[in-house]
CSV table of C-alpha atoms in Angstrom, one decimal:
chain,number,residue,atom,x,y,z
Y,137,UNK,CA,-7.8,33.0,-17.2
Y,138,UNK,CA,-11.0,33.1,-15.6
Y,139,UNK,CA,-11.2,32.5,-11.8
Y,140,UNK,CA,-12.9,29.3,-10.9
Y,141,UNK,CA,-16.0,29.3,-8.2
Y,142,UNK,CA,-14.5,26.9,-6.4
Y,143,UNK,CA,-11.3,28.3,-5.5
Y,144,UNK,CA,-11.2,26.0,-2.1
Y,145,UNK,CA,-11.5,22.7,-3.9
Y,146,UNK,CA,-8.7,23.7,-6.4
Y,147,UNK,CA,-6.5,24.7,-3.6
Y,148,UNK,CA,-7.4,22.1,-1.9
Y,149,UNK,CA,-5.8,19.8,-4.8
Y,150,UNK,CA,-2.9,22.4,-5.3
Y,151,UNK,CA,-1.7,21.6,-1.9
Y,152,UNK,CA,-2.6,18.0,-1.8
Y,153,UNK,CA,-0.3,17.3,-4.9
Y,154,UNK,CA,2.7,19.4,-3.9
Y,155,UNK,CA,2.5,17.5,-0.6
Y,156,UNK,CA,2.3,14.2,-2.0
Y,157,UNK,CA,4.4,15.1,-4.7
Y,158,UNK,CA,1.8,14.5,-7.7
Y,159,UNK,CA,2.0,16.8,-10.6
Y,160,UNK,CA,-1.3,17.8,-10.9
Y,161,UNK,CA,0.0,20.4,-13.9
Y,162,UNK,CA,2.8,19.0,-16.9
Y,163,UNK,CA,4.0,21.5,-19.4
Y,164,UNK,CA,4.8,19.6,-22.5
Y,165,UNK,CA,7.8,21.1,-24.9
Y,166,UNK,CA,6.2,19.8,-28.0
Y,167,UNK,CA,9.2,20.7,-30.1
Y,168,UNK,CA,12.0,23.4,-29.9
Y,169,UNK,CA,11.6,25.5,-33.3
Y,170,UNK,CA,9.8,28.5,-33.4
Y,171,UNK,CA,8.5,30.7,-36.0
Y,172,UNK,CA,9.6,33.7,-34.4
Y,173,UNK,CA,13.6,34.2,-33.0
Y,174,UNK,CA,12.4,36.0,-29.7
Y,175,UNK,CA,15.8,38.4,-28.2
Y,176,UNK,CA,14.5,36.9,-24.3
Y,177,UNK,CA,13.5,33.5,-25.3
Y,178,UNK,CA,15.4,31.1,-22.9
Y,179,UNK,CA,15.5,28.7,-25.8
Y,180,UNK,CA,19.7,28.4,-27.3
Y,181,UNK,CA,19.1,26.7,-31.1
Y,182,UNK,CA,15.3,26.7,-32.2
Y,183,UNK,CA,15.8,23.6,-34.1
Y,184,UNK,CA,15.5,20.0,-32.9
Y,185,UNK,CA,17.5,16.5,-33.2
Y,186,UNK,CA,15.8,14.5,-35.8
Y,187,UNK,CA,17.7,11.5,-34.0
Y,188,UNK,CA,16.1,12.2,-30.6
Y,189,UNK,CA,12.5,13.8,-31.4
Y,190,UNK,CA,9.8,11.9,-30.2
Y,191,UNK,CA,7.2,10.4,-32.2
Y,192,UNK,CA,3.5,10.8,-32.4
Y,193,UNK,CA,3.1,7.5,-30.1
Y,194,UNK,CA,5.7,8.5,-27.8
Y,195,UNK,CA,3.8,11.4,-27.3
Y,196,UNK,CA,0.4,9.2,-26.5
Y,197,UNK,CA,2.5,7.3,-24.1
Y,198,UNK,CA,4.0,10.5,-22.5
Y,199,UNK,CA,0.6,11.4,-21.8
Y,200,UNK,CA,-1.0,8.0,-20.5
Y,201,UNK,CA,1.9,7.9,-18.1
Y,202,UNK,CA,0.8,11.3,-16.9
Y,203,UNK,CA,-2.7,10.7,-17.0
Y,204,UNK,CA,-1.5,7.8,-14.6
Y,205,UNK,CA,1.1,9.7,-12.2
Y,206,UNK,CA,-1.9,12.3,-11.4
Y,207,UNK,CA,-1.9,15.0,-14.0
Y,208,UNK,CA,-5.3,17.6,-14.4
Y,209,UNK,CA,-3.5,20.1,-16.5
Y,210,UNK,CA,-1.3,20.1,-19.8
Y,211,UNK,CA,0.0,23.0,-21.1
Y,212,UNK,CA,1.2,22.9,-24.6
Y,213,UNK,CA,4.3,24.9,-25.2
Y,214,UNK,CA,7.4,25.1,-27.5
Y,215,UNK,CA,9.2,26.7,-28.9
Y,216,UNK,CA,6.0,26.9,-30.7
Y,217,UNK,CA,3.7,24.4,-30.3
Y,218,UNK,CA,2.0,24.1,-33.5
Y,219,UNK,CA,5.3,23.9,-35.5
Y,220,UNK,CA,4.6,20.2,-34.5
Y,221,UNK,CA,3.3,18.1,-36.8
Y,222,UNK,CA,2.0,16.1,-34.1
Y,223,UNK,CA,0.0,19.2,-32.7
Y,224,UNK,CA,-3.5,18.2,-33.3
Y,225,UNK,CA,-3.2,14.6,-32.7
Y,226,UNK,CA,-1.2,15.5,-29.3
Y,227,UNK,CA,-4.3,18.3,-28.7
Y,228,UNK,CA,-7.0,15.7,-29.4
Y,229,UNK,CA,-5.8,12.8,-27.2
Y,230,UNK,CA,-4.7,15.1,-24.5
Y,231,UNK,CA,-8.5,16.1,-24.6
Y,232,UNK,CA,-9.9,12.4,-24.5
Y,233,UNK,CA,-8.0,11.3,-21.8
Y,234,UNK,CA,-10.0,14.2,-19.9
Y,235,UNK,CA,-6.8,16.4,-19.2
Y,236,UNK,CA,-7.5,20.4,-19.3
Y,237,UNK,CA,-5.4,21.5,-22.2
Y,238,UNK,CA,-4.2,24.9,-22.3
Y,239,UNK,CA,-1.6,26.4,-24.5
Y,240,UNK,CA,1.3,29.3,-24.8
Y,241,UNK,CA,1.5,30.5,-28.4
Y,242,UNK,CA,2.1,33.0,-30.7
Y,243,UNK,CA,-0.3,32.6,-32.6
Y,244,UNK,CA,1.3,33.0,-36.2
Y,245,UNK,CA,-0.1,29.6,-37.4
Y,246,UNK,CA,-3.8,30.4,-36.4
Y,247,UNK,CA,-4.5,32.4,-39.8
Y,248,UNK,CA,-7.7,31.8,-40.5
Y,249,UNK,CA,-11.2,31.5,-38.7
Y,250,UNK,CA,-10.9,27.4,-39.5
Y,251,UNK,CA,-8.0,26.8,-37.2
Y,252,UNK,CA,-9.6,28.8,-34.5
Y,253,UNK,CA,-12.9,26.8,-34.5
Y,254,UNK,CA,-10.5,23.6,-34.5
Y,255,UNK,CA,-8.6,24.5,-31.5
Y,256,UNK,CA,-12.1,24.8,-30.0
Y,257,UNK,CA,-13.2,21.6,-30.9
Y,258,UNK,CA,-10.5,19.7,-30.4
Y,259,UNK,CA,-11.3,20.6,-26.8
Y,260,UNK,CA,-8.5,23.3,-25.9
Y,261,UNK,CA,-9.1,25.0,-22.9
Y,262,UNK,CA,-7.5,28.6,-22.5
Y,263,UNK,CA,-4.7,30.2,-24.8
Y,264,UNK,CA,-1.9,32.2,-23.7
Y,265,UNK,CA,-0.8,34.7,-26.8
Y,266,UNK,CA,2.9,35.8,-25.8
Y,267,UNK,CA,1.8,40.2,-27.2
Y,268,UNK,CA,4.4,42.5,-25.7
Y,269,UNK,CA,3.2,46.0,-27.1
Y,270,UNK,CA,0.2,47.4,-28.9
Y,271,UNK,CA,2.9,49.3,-31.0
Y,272,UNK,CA,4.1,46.6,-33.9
Y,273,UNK,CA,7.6,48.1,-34.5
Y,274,UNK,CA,8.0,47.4,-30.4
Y,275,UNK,CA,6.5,44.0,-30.8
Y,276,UNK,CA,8.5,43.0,-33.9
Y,277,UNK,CA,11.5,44.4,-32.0
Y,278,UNK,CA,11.5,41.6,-29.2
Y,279,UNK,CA,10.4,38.9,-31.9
Y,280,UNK,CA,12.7,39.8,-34.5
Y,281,UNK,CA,10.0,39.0,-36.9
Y,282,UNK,CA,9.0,41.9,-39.0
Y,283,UNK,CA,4.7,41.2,-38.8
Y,284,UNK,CA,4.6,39.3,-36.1
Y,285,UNK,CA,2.5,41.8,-34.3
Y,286,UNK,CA,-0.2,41.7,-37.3
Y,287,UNK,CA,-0.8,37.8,-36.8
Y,288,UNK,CA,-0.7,37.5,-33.3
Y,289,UNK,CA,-3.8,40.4,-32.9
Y,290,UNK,CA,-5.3,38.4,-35.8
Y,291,UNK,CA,-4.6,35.2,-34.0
Y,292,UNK,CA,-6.5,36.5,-30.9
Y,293,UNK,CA,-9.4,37.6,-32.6
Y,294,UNK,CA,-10.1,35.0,-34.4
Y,295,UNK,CA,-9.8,32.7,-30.8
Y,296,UNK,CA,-12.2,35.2,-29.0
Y,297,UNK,CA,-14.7,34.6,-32.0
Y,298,UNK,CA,-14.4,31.0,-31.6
Y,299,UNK,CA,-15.0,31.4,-28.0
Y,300,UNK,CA,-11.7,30.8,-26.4
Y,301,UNK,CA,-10.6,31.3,-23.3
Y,302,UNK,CA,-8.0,34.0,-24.2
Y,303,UNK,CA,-4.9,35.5,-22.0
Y,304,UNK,CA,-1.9,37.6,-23.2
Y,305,UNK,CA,1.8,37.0,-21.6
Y,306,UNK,CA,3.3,39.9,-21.6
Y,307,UNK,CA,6.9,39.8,-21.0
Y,308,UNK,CA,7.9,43.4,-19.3
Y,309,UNK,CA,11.3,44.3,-20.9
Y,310,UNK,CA,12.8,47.2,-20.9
Y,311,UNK,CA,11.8,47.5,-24.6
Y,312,UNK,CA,8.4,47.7,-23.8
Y,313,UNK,CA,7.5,48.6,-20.3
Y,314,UNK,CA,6.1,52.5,-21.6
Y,315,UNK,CA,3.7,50.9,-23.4
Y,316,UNK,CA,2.2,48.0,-21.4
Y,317,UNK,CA,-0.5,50.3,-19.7
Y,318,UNK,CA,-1.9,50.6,-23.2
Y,319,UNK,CA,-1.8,46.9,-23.4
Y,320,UNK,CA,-3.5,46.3,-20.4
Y,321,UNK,CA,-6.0,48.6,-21.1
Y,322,UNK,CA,-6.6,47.1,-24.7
Y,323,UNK,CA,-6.8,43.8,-23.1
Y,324,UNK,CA,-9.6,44.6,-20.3
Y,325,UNK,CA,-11.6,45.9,-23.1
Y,326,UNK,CA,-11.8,43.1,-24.9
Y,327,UNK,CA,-11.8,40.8,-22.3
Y,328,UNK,CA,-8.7,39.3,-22.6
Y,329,UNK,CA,-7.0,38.3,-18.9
Y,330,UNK,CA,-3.7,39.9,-18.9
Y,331,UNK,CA,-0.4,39.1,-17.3
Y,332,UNK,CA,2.3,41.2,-16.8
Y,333,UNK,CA,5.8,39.4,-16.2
Y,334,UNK,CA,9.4,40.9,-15.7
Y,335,UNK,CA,11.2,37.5,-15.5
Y,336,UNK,CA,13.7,37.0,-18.0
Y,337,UNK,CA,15.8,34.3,-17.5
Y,338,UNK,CA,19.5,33.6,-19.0
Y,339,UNK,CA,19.6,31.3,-22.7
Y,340,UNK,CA,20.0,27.8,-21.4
Y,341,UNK,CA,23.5,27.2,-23.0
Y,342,UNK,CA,24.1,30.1,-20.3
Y,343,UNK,CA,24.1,32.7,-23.0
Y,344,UNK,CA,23.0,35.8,-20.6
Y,345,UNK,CA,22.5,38.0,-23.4
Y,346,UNK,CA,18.7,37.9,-22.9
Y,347,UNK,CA,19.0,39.7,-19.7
Y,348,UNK,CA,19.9,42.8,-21.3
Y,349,UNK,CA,16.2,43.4,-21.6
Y,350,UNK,CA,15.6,43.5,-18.1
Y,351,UNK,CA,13.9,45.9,-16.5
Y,352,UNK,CA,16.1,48.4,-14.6
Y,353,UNK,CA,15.0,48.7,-10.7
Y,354,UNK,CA,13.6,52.2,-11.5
Y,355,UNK,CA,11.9,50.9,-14.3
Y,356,UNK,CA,10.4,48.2,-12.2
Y,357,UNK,CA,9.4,50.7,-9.3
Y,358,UNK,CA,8.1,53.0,-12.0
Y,359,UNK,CA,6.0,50.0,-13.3
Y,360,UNK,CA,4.6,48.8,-10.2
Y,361,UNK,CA,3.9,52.2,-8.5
Y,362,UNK,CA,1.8,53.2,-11.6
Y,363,UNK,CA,0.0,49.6,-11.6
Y,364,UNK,CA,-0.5,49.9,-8.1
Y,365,UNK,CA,-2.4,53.6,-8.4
Y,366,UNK,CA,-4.3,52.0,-11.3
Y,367,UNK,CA,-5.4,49.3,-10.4
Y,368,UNK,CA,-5.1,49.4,-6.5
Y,369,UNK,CA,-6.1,45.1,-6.6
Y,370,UNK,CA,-3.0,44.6,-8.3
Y,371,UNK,CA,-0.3,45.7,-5.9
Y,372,UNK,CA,1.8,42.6,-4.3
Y,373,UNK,CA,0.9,40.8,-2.1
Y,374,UNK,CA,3.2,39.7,0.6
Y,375,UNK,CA,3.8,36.4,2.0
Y,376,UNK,CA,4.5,35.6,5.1
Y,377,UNK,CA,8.0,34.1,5.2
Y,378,UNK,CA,8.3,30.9,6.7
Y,379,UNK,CA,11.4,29.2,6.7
Y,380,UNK,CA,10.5,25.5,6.8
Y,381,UNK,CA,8.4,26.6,3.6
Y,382,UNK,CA,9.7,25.0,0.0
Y,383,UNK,CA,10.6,27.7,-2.5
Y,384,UNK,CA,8.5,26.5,-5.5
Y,385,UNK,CA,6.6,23.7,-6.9
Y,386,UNK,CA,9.1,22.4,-8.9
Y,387,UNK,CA,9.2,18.3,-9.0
Y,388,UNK,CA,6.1,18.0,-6.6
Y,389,UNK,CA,2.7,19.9,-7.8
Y,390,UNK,CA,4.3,20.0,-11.8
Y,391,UNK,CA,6.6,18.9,-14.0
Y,392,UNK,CA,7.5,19.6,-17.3
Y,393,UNK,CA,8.5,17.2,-20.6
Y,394,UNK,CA,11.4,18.0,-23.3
Y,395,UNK,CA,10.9,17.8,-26.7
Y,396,UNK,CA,12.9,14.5,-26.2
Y,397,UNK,CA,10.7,13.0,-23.6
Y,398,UNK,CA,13.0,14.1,-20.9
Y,399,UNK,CA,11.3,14.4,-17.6
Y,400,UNK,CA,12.7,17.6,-15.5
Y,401,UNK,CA,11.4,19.2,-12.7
Y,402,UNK,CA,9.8,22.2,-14.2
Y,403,UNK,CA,10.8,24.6,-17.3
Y,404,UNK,CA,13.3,26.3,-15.8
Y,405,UNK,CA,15.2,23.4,-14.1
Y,406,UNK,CA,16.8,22.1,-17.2
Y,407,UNK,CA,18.2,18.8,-15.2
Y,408,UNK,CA,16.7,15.4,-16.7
Y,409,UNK,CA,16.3,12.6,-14.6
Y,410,UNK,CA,14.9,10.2,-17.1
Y,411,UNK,CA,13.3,9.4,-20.1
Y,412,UNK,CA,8.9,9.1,-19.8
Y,413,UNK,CA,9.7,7.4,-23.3
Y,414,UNK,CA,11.6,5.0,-22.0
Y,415,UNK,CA,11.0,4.6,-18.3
Y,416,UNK,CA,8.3,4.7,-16.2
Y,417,UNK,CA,7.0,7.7,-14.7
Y,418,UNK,CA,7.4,6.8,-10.9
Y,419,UNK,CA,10.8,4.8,-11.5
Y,420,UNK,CA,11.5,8.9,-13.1
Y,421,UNK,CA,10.1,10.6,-10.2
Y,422,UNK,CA,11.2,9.3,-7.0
Y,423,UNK,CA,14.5,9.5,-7.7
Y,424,UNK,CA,16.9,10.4,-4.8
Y,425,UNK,CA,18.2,12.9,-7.1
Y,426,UNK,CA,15.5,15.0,-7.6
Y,427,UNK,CA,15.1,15.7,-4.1
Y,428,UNK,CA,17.6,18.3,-4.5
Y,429,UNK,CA,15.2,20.5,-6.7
Y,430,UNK,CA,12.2,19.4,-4.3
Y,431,UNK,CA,13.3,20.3,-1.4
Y,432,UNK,CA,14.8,23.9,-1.2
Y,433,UNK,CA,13.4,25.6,1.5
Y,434,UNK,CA,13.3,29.6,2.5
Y,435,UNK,CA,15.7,28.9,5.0
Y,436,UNK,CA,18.5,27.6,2.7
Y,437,UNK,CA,18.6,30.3,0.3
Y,438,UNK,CA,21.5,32.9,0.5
Y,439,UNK,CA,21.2,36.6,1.4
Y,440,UNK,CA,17.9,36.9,3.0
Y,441,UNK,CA,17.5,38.1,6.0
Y,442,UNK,CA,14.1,37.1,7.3
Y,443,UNK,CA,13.3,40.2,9.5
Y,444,UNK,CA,13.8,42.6,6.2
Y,445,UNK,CA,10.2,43.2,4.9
Y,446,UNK,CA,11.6,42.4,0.9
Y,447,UNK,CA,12.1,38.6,2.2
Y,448,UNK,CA,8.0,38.3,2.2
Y,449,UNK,CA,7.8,39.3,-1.5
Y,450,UNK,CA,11.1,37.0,-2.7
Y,451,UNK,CA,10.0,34.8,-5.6
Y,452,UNK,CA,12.8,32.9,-6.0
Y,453,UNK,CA,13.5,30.6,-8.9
Y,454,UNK,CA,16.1,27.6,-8.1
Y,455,UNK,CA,16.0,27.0,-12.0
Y,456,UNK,CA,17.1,30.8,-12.9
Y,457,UNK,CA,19.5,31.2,-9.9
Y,458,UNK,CA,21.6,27.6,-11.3
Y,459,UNK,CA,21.7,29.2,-14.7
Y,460,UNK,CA,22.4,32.5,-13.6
Y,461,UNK,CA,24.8,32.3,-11.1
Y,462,UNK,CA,25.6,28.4,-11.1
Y,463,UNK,CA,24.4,28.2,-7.2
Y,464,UNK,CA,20.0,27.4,-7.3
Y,465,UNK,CA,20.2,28.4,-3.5
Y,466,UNK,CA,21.8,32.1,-4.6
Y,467,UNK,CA,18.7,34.2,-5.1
Y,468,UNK,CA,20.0,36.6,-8.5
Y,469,UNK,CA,20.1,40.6,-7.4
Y,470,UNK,CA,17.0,40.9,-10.1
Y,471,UNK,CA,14.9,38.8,-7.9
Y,472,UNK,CA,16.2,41.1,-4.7
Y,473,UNK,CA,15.5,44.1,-6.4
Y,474,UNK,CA,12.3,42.4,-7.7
Y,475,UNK,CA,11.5,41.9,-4.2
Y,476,UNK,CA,12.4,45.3,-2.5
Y,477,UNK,CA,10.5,47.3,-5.4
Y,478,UNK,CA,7.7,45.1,-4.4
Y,479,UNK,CA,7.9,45.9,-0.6
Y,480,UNK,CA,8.6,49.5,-1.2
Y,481,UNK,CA,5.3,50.0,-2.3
Q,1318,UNK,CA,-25.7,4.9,-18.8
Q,1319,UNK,CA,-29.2,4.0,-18.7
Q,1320,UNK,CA,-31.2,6.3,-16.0
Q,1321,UNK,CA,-34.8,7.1,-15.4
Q,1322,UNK,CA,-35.8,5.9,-19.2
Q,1323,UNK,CA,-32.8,8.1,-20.7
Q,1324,UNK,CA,-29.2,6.9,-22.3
Q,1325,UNK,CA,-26.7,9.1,-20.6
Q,1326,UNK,CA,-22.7,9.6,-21.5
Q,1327,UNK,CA,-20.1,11.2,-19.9
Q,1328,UNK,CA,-19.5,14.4,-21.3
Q,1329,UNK,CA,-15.7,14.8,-22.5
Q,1330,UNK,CA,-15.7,18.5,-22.4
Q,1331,UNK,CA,-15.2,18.0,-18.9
Q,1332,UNK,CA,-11.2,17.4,-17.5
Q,1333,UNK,CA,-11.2,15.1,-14.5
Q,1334,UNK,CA,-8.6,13.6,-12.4
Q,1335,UNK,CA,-8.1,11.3,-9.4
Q,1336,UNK,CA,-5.9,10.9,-6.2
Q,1337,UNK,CA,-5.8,10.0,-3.2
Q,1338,UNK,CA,-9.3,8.0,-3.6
Q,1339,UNK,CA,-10.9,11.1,-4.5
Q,1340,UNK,CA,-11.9,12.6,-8.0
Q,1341,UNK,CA,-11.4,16.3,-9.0
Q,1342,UNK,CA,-14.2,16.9,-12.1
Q,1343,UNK,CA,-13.4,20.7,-13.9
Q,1344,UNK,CA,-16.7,22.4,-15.4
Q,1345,UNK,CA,-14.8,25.1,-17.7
Q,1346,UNK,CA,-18.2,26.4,-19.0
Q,1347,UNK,CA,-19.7,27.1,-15.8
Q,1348,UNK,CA,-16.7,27.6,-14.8
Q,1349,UNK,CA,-16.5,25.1,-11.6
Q,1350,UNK,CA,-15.0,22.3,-10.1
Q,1351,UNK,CA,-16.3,19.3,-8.2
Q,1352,UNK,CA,-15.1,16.9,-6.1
Q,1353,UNK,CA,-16.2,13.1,-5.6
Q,1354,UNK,CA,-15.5,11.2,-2.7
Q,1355,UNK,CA,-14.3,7.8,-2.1
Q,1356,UNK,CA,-17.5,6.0,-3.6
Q,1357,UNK,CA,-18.3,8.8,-6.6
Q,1358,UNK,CA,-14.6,8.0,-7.4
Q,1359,UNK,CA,-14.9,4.1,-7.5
Q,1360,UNK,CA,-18.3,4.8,-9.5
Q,1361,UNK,CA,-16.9,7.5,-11.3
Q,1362,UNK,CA,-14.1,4.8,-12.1
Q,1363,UNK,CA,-16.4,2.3,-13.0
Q,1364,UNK,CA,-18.3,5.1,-15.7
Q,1365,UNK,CA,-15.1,6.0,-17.2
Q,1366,UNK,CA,-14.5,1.6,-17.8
Q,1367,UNK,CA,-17.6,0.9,-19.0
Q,1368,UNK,CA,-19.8,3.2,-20.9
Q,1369,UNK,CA,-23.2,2.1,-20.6
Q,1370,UNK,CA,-23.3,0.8,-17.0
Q,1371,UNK,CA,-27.0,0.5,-15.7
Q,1372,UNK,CA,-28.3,2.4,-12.5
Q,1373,UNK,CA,-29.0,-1.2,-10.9
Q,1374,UNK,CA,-25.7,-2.4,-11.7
Q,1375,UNK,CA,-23.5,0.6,-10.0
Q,1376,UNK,CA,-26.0,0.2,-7.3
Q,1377,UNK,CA,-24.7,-3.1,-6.7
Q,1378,UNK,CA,-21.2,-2.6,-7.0
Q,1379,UNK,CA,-21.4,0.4,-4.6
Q,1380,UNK,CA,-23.3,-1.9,-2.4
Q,1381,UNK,CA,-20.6,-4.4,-2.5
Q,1382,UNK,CA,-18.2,-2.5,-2.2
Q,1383,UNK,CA,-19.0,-0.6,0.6
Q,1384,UNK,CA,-20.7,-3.1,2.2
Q,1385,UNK,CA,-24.1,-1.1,2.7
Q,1386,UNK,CA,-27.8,-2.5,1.9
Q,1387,UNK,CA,-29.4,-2.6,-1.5
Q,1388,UNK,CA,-31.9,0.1,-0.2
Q,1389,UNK,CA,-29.2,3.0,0.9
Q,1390,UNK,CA,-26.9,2.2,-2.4
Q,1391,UNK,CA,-29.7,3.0,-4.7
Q,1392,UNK,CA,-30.8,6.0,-2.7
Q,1393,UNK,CA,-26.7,7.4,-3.0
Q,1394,UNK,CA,-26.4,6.5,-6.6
Q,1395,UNK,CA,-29.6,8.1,-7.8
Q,1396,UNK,CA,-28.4,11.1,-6.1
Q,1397,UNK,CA,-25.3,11.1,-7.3
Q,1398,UNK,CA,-26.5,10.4,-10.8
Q,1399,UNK,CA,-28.9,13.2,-10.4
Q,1400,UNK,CA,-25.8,15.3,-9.2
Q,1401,UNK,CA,-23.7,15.0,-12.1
Q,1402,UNK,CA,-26.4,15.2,-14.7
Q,1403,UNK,CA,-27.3,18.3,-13.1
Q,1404,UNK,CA,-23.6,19.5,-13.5
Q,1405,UNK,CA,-23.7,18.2,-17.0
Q,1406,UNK,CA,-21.1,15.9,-16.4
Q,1407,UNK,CA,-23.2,13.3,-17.5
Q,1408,UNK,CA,-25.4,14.3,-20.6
Q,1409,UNK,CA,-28.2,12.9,-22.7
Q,1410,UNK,CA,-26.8,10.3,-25.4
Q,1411,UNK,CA,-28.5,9.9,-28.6
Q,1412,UNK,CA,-27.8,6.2,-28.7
């Protein structure tokens, strides 16, 4: 993802819509199946309720109410996104009401030069591949899909000849985490923006099996010591903790839409507190009830003591730490060892 | 949009948004953002409503609007006109 000019007026807007609670970025579920059966994926059953999916006009009346309610940026997600039938439609009306569409994908459904050249000119914006290892077998490890890693580098070349915006996600397990130096290195050459993630988060039917491919602490400082020598820009930055500072975004600056049209606060905060469907968007979001998600601030979380230097690189998650340990103000010990790797450096 | 003997349109490629009275307008190609205040937005507004609005006509809605003379409105709208073409927001229409 390319680094606007004007990085003062977007921060400018950042700030003004988590102040005033406008959710200048949506992340729309399109549906929950998936072509691949990812071992970290946060998602329980990759099949969705024929009784509650949403129809191709509930879709273009999701996204007029968001057009209304503030929202610049859509970002197109699944499971995957164009196991949809909707996709296209959803892609091309998201484009002419003048939102910036981006997307998190695969890639196994872009196959041929065609579909690349349509995603362009059906006006998307920047696509995320989730790549996790220039090594297939590692790859196809982590999406149990034997070739998976043949049609997502496929996928991505055929978007960079189209003229897309490309990025890779790559998740940092401790599957892959020996090889992600040659990933990064593969991705700088061909210009691809790359993004390097240890946050897995539990199944959300609670099912913690997916963080057994967490990174181990000494993995983690491994990881980020390397990085840090190699690429000196890319070691943490702290911030200054404040306690009267919110945690996150989550049901201010963004927002995020179900498969079902459920509005909840962000991906990770699985709580619905309506229906965009069926209700409007501001009934939805000025809920007393949401203010619970919107209003954590440093001060409330568990554990931290603000004089240690770790607190100034603690990225909590309220959404992880409720389905991790049933308490969103309990920051997990991953993100504390997350934290104190970071600071260590 | 009918300006200086040319039929301009608003060019879809570019995301926009508006709050608070202002307009946020994203130039992914050039890679840039812009910002309108309060009277690009209600123009901007007006652009996005009707398609072909003339230069003379957005001159005398900002006029109204804003309760300045015929004189100064047309001065601001030609330059934000100018502006936006410039930064391809507005481009040349066939029709």
């Amino acid at each position: 993802m390319a680094t606007p000019q004007n990085l003062d007026i977007l921060n400018k807007w950042r700030l003004k819509s988590s102040a005033s609670w406008i959710p200048l970025q949506a992340s729309l579920e399109l549906t929950n199946r998936c072509n691949e059966r990812c071992q970290h994926c946060y998602i329980p059953s990759f099949k969705d309720d024929p009784k509650k999916v949403l129809s191709l006009h509930d879709w273009y009346l999701v996204l007029d109410k968001l057009k209304k309610a503030g929202t610049l940026y859509i970002v197109l997600m699944g499971g995957e996104a164009m196991l949809s039938p909707f996709f296209w439609d959803i892609l091309k009306y998201s484009h002419s009401k003048g939102f910036h569409t981006s997307m998190i994908t695969n890639g196994m459904k872009i196959k041929t030069q065609e579909t690349a050249d349509k995603l362009r000119n059906f006006g998307i914006k920047q696509m995320s591949f989730s790549l996790y290892s220039l090594k297939p077998h590692v790859h196809d490890f982590l999406t149990r899909v034997k070739g998976s890693h043949q049609k997502t580098i496929k996928a991505i070349e055929l978007c960079q000849n189209a003229g897309l915006e490309v990025g890779v996600n790559a998740l940092l397990t401790n599957a892959n985490i020996d090889d992600i130096f040659d990933l990064e290195d593969w991705c700088i050459e061909k210009n691809i923006v790359f993004k390097a993630d240890p946050t897995i988060t539990p199944k959300l039917d609670g099912n913690l099996d997916p963080l057994k491919l967490r990174a181990s602490k000494e993995q983690l400082l491994y990881f980020f010591r390397a990085r840090t020598k190699k690429f000196p820009k890319s070691k943490p930055k702290p911030e200054t903790y404040i306690e009267s500072t919110h945690v996150c975004n989550a049901g201010k600056g963004k927002c995020a839409i179900t498969a079902y049209g459920d509005l909840i606060p962000c991906i990770e905060i699985r709580e619905a507190f309506g229906n965009l469907v069926t209700e409007d968007f501001s009934e939805i979001w000025k809920k007393e009830s949401m203010n619970k998600w919107r209003n954590i601030l440093n001060q409330d979380l568990k554990g931290i003591d603000p004089k240690s230097k770790s607190s100034n690189f603690c990225e909590h998650c309220p959404g992880i730490s409720n389905n991790e340990c049933n308490d969103p103000l309990q920051p997990t010990q991953f993100q504390k060892d997350l934290a104190q790797v970071k600071a260590s450096l | 949009m009918f300006y200086q003997n040319k039929t301009y349109k608003i060019n879809t490629d570019n995301p926009w948004q508006c709050m608070d009275q202002e307009t946020i307008i994203l130039s992914p190609k050039s890679n840039k953002a812009h910002e309108l205040n309060k009277a690009g937005t209600y123009l901007w507004n007006h652009m996005q409503e009707n398609n072909t609005p003339s230069l003379n006509e957005l001159t005398e809605l900002l006029s109204v609007k804003f309760n300045i003379n015929g004189i100064e409105a047309k001065t601001d709208t030609e330059l934000f006109l100018k502006s936006l073409i410039e930064q391809q927001i507005l481009v040349e229409s066939d029709s």
